[in-house]
Tab-separated table of C-alpha atoms in Angstrom:
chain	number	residue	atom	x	y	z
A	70	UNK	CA	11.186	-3.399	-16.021
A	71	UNK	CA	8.566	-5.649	-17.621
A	72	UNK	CA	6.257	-5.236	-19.651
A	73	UNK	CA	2.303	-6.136	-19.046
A	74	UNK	CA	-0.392	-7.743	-21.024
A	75	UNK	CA	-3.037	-5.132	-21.825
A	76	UNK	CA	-5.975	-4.964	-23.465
A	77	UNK	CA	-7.903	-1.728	-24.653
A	78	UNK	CA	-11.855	-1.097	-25.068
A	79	UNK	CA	-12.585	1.864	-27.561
A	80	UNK	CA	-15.675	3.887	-26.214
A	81	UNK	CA	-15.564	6.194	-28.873
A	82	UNK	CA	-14.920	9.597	-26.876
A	83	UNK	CA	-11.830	8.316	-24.811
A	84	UNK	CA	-9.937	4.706	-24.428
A	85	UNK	CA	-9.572	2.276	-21.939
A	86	UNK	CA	-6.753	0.554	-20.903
A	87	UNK	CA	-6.922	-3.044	-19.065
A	88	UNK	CA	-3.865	-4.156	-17.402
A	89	UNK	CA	-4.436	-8.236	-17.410
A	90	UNK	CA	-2.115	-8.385	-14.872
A	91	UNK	CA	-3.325	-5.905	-11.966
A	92	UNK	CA	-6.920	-7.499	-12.689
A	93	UNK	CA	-5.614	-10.946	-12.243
A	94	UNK	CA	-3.475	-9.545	-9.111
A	95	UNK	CA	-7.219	-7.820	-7.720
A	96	UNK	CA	-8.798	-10.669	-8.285
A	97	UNK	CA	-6.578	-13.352	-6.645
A	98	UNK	CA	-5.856	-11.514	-3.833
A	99	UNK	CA	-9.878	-11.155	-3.113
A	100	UNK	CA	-10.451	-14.903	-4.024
A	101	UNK	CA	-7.576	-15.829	-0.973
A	102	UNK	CA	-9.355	-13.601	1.669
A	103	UNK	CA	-13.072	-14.841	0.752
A	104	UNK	CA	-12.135	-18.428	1.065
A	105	UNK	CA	-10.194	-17.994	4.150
A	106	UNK	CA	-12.804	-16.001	5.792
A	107	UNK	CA	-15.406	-18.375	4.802
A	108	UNK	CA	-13.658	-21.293	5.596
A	109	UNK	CA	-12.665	-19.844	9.121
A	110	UNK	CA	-16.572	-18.947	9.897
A	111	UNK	CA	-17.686	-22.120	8.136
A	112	UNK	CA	-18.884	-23.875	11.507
A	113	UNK	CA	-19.173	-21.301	14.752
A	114	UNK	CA	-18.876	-22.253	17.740
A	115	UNK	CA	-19.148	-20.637	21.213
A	116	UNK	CA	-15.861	-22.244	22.501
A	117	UNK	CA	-13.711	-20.724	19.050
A	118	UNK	CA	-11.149	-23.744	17.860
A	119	UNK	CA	-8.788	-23.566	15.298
A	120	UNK	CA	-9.262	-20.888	12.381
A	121	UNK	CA	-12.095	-19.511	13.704
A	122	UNK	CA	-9.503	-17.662	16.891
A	123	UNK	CA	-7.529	-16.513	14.196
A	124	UNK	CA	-10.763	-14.823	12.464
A	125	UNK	CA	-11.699	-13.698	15.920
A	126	UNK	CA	-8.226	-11.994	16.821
A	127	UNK	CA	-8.372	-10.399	13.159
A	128	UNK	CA	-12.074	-8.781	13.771
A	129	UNK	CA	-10.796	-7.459	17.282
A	130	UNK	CA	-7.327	-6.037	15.736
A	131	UNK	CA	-10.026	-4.350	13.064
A	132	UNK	CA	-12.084	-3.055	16.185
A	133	UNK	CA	-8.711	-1.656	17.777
A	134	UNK	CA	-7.772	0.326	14.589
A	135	UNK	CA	-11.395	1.412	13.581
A	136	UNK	CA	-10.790	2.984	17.685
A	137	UNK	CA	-7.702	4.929	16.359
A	138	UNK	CA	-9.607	6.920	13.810
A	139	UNK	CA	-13.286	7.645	15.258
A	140	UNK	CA	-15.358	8.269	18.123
A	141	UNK	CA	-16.036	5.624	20.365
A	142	UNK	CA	-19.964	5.589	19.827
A	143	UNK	CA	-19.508	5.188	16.158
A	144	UNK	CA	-16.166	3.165	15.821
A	145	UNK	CA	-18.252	-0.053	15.521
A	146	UNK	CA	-19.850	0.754	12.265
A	147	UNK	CA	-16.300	0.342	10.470
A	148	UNK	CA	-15.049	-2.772	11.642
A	149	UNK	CA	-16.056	-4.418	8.622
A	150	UNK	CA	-14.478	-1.457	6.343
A	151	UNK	CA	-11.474	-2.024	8.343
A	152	UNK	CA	-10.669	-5.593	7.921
A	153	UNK	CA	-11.826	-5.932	4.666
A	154	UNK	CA	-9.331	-3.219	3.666
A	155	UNK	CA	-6.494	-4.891	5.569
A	156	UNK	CA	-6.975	-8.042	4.754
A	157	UNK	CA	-7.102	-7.602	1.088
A	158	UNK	CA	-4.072	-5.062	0.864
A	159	UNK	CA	-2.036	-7.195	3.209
A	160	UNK	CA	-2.941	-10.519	0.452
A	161	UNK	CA	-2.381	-8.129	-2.171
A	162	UNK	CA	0.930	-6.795	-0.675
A	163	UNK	CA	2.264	-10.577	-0.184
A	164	UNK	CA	1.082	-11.891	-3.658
A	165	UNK	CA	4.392	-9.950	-5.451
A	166	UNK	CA	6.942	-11.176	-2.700
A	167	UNK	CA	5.765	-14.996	-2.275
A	168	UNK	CA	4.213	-15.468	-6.201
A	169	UNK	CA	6.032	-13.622	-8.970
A	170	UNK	CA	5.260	-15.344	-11.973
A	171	UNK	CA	7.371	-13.699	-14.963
A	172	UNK	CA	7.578	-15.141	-18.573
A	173	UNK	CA	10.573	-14.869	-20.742
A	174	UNK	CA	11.576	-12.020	-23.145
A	175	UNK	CA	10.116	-14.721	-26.449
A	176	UNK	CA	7.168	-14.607	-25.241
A	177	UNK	CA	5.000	-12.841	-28.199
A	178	UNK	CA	0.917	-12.111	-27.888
A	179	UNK	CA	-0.096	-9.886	-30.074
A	180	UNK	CA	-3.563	-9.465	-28.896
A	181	UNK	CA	-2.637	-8.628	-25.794
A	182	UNK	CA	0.070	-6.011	-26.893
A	183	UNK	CA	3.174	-7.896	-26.246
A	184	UNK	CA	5.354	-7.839	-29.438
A	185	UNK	CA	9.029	-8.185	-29.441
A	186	UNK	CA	8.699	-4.004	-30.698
A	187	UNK	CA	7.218	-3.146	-27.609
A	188	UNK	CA	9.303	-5.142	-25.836
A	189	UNK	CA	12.509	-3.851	-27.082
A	190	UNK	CA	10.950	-0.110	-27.198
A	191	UNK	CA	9.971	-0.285	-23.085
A	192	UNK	CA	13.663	-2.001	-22.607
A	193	UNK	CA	11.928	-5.272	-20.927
A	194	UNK	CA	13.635	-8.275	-20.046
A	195	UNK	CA	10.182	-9.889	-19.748
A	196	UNK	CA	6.524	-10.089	-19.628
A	197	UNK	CA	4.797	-10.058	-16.187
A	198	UNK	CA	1.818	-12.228	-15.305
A	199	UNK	CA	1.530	-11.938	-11.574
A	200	UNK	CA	2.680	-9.288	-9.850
A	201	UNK	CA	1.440	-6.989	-6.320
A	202	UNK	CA	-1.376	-5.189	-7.493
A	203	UNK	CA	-0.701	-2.624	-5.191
A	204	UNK	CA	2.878	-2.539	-6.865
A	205	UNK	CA	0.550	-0.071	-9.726
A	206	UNK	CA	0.154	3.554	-9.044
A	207	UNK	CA	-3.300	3.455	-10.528
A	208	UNK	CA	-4.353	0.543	-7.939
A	209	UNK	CA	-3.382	2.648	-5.153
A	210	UNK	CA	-5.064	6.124	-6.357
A	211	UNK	CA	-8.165	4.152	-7.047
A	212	UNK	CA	-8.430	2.874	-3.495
A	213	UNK	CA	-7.120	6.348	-1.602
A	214	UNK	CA	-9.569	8.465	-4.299
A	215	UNK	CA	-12.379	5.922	-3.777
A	216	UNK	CA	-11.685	6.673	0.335
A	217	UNK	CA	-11.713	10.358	0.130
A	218	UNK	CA	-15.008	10.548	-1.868
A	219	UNK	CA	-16.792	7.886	0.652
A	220	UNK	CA	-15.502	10.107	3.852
A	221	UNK	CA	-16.963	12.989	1.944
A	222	UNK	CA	-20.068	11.509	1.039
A	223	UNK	CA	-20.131	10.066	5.093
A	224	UNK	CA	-19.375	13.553	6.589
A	225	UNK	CA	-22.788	14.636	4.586
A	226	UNK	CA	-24.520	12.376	5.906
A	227	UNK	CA	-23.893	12.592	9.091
A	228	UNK	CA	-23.380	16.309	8.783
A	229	UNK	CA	-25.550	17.816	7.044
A	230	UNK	CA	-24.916	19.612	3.895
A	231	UNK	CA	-24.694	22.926	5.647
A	232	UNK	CA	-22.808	21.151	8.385
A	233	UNK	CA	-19.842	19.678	6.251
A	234	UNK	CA	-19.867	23.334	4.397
A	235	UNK	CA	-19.204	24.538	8.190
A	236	UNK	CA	-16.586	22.749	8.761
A	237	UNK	CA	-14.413	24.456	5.984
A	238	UNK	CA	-15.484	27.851	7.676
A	239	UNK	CA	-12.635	28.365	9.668
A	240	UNK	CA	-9.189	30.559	9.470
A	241	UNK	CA	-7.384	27.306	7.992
A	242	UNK	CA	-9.948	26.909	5.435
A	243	UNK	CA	-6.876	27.273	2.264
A	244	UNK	CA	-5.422	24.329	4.519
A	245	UNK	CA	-8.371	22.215	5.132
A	246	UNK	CA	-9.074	22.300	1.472
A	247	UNK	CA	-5.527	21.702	0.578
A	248	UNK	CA	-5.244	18.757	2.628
A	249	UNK	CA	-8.280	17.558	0.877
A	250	UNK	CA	-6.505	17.092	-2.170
A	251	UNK	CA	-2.677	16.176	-1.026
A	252	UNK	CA	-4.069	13.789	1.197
A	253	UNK	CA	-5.436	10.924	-1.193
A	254	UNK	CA	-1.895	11.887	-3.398
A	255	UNK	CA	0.002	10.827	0.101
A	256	UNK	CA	-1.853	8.378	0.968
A	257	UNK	CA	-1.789	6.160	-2.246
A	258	UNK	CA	2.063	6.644	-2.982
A	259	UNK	CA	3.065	5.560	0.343
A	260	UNK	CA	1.970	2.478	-0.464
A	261	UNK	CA	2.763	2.021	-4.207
A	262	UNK	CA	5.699	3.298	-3.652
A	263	UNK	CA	7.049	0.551	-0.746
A	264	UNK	CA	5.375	-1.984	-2.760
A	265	UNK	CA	6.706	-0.682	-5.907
A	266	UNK	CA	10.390	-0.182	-5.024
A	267	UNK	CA	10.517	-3.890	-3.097
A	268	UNK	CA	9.532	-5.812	-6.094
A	269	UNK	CA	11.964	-3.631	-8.282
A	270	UNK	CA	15.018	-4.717	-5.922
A	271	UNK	CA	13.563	-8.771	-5.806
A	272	UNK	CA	13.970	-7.987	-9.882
A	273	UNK	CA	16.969	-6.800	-9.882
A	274	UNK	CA	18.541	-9.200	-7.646
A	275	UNK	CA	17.427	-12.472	-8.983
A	276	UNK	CA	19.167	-11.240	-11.846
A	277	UNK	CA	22.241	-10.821	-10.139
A	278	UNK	CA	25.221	-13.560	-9.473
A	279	UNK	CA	24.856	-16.553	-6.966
A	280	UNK	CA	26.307	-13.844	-4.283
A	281	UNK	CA	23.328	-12.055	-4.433
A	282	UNK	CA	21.265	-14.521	-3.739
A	283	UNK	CA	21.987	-13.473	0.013
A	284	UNK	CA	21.089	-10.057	0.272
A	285	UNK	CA	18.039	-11.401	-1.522
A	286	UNK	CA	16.886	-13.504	1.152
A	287	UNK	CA	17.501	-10.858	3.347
A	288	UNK	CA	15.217	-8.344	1.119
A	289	UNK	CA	12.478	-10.756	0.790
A	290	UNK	CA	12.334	-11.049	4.897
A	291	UNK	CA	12.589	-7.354	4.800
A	292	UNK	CA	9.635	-6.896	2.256
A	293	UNK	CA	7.238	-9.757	3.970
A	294	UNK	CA	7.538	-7.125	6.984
A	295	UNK	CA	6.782	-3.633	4.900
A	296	UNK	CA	4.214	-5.064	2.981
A	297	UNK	CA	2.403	-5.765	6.488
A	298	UNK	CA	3.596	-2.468	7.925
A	299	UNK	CA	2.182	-0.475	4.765
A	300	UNK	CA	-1.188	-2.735	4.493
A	301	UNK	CA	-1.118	-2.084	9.357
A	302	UNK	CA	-0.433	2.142	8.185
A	303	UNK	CA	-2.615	2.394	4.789
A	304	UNK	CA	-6.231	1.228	7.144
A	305	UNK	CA	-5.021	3.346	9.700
A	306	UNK	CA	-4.625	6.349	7.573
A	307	UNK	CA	-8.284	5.502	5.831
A	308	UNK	CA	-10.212	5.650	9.053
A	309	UNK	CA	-8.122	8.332	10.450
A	310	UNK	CA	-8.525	10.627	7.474
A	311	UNK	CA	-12.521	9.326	6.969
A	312	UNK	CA	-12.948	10.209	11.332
A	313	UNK	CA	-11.669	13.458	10.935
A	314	UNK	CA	-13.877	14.250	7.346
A	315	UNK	CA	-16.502	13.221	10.141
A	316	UNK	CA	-15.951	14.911	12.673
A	317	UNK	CA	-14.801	18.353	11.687
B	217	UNK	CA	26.983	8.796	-19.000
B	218	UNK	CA	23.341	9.344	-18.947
B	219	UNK	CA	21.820	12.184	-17.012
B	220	UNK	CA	19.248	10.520	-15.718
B	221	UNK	CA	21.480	8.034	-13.988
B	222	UNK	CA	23.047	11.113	-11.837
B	223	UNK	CA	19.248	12.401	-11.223
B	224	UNK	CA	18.214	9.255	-9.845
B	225	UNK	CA	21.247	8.601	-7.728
B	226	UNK	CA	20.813	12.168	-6.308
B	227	UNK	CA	17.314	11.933	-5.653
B	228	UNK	CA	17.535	8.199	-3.671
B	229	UNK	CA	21.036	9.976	-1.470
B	230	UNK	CA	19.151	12.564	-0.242
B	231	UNK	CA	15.891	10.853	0.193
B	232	UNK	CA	18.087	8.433	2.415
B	233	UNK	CA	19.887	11.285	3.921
B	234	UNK	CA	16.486	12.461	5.487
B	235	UNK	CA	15.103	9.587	6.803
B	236	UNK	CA	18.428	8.699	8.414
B	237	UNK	CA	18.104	11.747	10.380
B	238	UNK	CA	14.122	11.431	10.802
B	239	UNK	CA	14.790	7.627	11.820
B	240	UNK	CA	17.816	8.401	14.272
B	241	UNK	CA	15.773	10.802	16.396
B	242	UNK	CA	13.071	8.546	16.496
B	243	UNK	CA	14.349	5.681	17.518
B	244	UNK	CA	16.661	8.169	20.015
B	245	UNK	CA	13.620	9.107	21.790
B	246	UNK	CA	12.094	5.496	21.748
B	247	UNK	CA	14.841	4.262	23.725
B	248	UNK	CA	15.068	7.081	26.063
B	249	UNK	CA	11.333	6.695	26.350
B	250	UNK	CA	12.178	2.948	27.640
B	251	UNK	CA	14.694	3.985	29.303
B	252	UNK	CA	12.576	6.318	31.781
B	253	UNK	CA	9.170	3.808	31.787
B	254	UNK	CA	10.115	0.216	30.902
B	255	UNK	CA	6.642	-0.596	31.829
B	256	UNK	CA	5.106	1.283	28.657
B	257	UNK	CA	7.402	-0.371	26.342
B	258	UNK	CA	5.007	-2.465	23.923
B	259	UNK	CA	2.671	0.534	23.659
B	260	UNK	CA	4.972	2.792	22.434
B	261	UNK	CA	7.011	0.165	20.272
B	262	UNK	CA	3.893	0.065	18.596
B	263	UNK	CA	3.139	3.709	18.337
B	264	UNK	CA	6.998	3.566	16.927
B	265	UNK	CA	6.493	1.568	14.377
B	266	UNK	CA	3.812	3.685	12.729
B	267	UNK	CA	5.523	6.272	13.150
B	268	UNK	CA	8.528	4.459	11.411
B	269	UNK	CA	6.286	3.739	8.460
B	270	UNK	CA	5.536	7.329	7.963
B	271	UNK	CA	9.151	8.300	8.068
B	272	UNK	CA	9.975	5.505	5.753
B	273	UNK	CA	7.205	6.799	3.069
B	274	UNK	CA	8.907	9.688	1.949
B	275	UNK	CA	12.506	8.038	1.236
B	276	UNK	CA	10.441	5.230	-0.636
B	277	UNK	CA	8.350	7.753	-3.027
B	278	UNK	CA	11.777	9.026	-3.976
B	279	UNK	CA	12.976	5.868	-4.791
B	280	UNK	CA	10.716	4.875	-6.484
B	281	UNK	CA	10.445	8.022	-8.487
B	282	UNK	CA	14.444	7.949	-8.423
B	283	UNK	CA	13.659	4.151	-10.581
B	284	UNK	CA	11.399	5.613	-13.112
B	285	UNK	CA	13.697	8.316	-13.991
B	286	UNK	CA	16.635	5.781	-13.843
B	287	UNK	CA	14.547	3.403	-16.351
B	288	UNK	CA	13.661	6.451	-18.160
B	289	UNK	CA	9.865	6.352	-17.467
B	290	UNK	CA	9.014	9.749	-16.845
């Protein structure tokens, strides 16, 4: 394990802890996907050439999932929820596999919270700079938590207060409400935890001997295709879960 | 020898037991499903590979819960 640089604001009533690297992960991976949007839609064109077909197949992929989780009338109003999601998690899925960047065990910032105390006390060979952010449990129950309170707040609105209370008014109401609250828990470990446990093997493997260095290659092959699998399931599972909030 | 070493190799066995059996049945009927229609084949290697991902979940929260413990996180 490695440690991370932090950084702590003191409100008083409760603290709050920064992890440098997750925000440096976030912000990276949502730098990549601006510029290659905007440089693929730079200069439309009727006849699409060059990035702009792959921008166009991503948008219709986006319009096929959005079709797996709503109704067909109202499926077009999250194609841009669904590509944004998928293309950031899929960047932010890759970034850990393709750019690890790890310093040594003497590295020493204070500020930051990376003494050799620490170090020694969390039993870290090392200090990580760049890492998956969705490698980070909290990453992951941010986004699924931030979904489940947006399909809430869109089931409403298209509701009807007295509508969305309706909908728990059934015999499976104990369910319905239960599912409310294991879903978002589901939802986000999936993916930490595939993200998580692939850049815990790539650790442990470059630490290995030369012989390792195969099953290595293999395992970074195999983690290129889960981290597109998991970013291909996690916006499935958002508009799925946000279509039937909806529609029930 | 640490506890925690036995807990977390107990935890990642039996995580991997189940999706062995979850993956073998799936991937069972995919092939039988092939078998009958070959003409529906992409649709439903598709549909498979969701489906794979879900299995997959599971086995993968208990490793990676099976890694804390072994590191001695929680």
């Amino acid at each position: 394990m490695e440690l991370t640089p932090k950084f702590t604001l003191d409100l008083g009533l409760f603290k709050l802890d920064f992890d440098l690297t997750i925000l440096i992960g976030t912000l990276l991976s949502a730098i990549i996907v601006l510029v290659f949007m905007l440089v693929a839609t730079r200069k439309l064109e009727m006849v699409p050439r060059g990035l702009q077909t792959v921008a166009e197949m991503m948008v219709d992929f986006a319009r096929g999932l959005s079709e797996m989780g709503h109704d067909q009338k109202r499926a077009h109003k999250f194609v841009g929820f669904t590509l944004t999601l998928l293309l950031f998690i899929l960047v932010a899925n890759q970034l850990g596999v393709i750019l690890m960047v790890t310093s040594g065990p003497e590295t020493h910032i204070p500020a930051l919270g990376i003494t050799h105390e620490a170090m020694e006390a969390a039993n870290a060979h090392g200090v990580s700079w760049l890492k998956s952010p969705t490698a980070d449990m909290s990453f992951t129950f941010t986004l699924s938590i931030a979904i489940a309170i947006g399909g809430t707040i869109l089931a409403i609105a298209y509701n009807g207060f007295g509508g969305w209370l309706k909908g728990f008014a059934s015999p499976m109401a104990a369910l319905h409400i239960l599912e409310a609250f294991i879903n978002p828990v589901t939802h986000a470990m999936r993916l930490w935890a595939n993200i998580f446990a692939g850049e815990i093997l790539i650790t442990i493997l470059l630490q290995g001997m030369w012989w390792t260095s195969l099953p290595l290659a293999a395992w970074i092959g195999f983690s290129l295709f889960v981290g597109t699998m998991q970013a291909y399931i996690f916006t499935v599972l958002a508009n799925v879960y946000i279509g039937q909030k909806i529609s029930h | 020898m640490d506890l925690n070493i036995l807990g977390a190799c107990i935890m990642i066995g039996l995580a991997a037991l189940g999706a062995a059996i979850g993956n073998s049945n799936l991937f069972a009927k995919f092939v039988e499903g092939v078998a009958r229609q070959p003409e529906v084949r992409g649709t439903l290697f598709g549909l498979t590979m969701v489906l794979f991902g879900l299995i997959e979940a599971l086995p993968i929260i208990g490793t990676a819960l099976g890694i804390l413990v072994l590191f001695g996180i929680i």
